[in-house]
Tab-separated table of C-alpha atoms in Angstrom:
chain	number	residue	atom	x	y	z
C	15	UNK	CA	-6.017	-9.081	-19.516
C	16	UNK	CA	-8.253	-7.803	-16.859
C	17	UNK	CA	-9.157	-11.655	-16.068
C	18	UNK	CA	-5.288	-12.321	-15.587
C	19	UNK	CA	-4.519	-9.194	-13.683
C	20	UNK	CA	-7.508	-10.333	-11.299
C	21	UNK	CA	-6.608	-13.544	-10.878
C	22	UNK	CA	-2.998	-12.406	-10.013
C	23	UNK	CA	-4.614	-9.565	-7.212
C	24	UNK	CA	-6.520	-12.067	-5.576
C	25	UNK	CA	-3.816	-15.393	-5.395
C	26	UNK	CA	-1.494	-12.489	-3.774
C	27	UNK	CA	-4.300	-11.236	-1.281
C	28	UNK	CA	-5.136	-15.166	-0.367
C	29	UNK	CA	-1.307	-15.909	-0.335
C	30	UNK	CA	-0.725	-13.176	2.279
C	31	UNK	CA	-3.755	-13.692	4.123
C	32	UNK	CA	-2.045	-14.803	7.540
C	33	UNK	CA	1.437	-12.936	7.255
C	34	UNK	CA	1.888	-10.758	10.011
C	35	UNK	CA	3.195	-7.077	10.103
C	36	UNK	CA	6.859	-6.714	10.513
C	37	UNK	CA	8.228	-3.827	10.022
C	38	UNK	CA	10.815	-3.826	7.403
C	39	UNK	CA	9.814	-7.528	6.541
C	40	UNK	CA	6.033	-7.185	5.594
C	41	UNK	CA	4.785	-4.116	6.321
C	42	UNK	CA	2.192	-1.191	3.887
C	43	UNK	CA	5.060	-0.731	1.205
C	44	UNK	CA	6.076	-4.310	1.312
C	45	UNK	CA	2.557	-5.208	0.396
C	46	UNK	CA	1.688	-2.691	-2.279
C	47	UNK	CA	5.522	-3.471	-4.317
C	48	UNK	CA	3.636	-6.808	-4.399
C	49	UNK	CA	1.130	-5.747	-6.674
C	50	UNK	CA	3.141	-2.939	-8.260
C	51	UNK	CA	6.604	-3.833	-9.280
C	52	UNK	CA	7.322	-0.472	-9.648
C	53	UNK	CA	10.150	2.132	-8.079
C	54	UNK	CA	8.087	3.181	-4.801
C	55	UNK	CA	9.507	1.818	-1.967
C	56	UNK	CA	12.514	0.781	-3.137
C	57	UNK	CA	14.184	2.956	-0.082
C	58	UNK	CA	12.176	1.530	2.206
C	59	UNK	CA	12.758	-2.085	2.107
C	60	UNK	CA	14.899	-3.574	4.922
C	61	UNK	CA	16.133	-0.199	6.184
C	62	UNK	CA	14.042	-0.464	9.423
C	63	UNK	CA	12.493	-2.643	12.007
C	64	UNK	CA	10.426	-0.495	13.510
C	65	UNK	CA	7.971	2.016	13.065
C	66	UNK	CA	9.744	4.637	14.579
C	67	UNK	CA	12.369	3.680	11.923
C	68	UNK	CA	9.849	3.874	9.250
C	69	UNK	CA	9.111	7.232	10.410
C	70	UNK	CA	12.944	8.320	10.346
C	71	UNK	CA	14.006	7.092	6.896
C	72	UNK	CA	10.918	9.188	5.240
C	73	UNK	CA	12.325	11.936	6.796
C	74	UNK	CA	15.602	11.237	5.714
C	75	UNK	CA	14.678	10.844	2.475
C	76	UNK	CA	13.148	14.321	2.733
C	77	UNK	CA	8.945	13.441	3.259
C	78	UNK	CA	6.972	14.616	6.429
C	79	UNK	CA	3.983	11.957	5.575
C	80	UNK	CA	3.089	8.458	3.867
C	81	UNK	CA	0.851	10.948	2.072
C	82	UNK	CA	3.580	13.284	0.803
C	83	UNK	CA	5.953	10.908	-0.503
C	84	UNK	CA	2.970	9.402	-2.413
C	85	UNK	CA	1.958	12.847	-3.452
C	86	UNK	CA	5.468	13.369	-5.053
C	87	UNK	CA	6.045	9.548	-6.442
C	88	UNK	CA	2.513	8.485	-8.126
C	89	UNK	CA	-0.481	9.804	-9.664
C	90	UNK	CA	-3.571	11.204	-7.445
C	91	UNK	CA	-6.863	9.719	-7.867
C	92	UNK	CA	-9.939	11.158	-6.955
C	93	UNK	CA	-11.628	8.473	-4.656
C	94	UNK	CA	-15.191	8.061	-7.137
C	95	UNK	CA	-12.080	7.032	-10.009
C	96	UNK	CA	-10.417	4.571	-8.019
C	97	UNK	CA	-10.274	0.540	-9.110
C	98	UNK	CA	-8.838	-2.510	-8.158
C	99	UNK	CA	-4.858	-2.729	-7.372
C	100	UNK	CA	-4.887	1.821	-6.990
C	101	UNK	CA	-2.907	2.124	-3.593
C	102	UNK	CA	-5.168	3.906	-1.048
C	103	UNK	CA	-3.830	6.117	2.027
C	104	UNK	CA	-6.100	5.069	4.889
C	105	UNK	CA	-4.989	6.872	8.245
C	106	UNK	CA	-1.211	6.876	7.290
C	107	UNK	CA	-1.019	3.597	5.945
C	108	UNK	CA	-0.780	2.269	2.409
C	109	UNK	CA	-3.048	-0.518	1.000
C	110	UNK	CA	-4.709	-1.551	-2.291
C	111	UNK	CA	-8.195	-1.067	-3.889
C	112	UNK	CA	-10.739	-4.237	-4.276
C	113	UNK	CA	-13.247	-1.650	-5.616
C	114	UNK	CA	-16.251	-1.223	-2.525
C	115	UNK	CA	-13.573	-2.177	0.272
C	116	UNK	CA	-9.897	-1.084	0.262
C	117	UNK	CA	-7.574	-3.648	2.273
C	118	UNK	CA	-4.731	-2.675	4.271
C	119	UNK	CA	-2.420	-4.622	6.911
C	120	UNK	CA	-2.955	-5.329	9.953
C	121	UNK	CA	-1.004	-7.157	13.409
C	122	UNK	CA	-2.014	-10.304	11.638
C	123	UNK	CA	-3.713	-10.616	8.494
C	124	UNK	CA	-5.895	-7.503	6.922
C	125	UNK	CA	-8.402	-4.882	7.652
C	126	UNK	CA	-11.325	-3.645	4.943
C	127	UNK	CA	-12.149	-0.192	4.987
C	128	UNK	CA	-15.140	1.366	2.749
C	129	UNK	CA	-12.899	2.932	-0.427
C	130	UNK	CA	-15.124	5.986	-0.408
C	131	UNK	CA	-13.933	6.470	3.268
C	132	UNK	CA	-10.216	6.421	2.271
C	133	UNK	CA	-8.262	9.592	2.351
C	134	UNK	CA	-6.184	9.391	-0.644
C	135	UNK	CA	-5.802	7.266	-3.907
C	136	UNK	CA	-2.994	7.046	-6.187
C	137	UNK	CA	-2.114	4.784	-9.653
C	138	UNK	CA	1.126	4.550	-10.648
C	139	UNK	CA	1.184	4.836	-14.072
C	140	UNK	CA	-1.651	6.086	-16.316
């Protein structure tokens, strides 16, 4: 199981290697639903183009932050009991766990931050 689930993280991270961010289109919840076909999101997808946008519909959908909507929505981590596929909260954005590095989105392609450096993780189911 942990084989397949590994082998399913890392064809998706190699697959998406060279999208680029698009609001909307492939953006920080696009990428996580990737990995976690789960509920979170859901409201998100296609309802903006922008990040201003982005920004707007969590408001409208009653959250101030990235961080609070995740607060509310899935299950807090402390950062020493994260592993791979947790979704991480670096600087307002969402990404994934790879264990030692985190990855999140960037213009084109991905950025690698240190996961002890992130400033939230979450799982979504226990």
């Amino acid at each position: 199981m942990t084989y397949e689930c590994n082998s399913f993280f890392y064809k998706y991270i190699e697959d998406n290697k060279d999208k680029s961010l698009k609001y909307g289109v492939w953006d920080c919840f696009i990428f996580v639903k990737g990995i976690h076909k789960t509920s979170i999101g859901d409201e998100f997808k296609g309802n903006y183009k922008y990040k201003k946008e982005y920004f707007e519909r969590l408001k409208e959908i009653g959250f101030t932050t990235i961080k609070s909507y995740c607060d509310e929505k899935l299950i807090t981590i402390e950062n020493k009991q994260l592993k791979r596929t947790d979704i991480v909260i670096y600087k307002d954005a969402l990404g994934l766990c790879d264990g030692i590095n985190s990855i999140f989105l960037n213009k084109k392609g991905y950025t690698f931050v240190k996961t002890n450096l992130v400033d939230k993780g979450y799982r979504c189911h226990k």
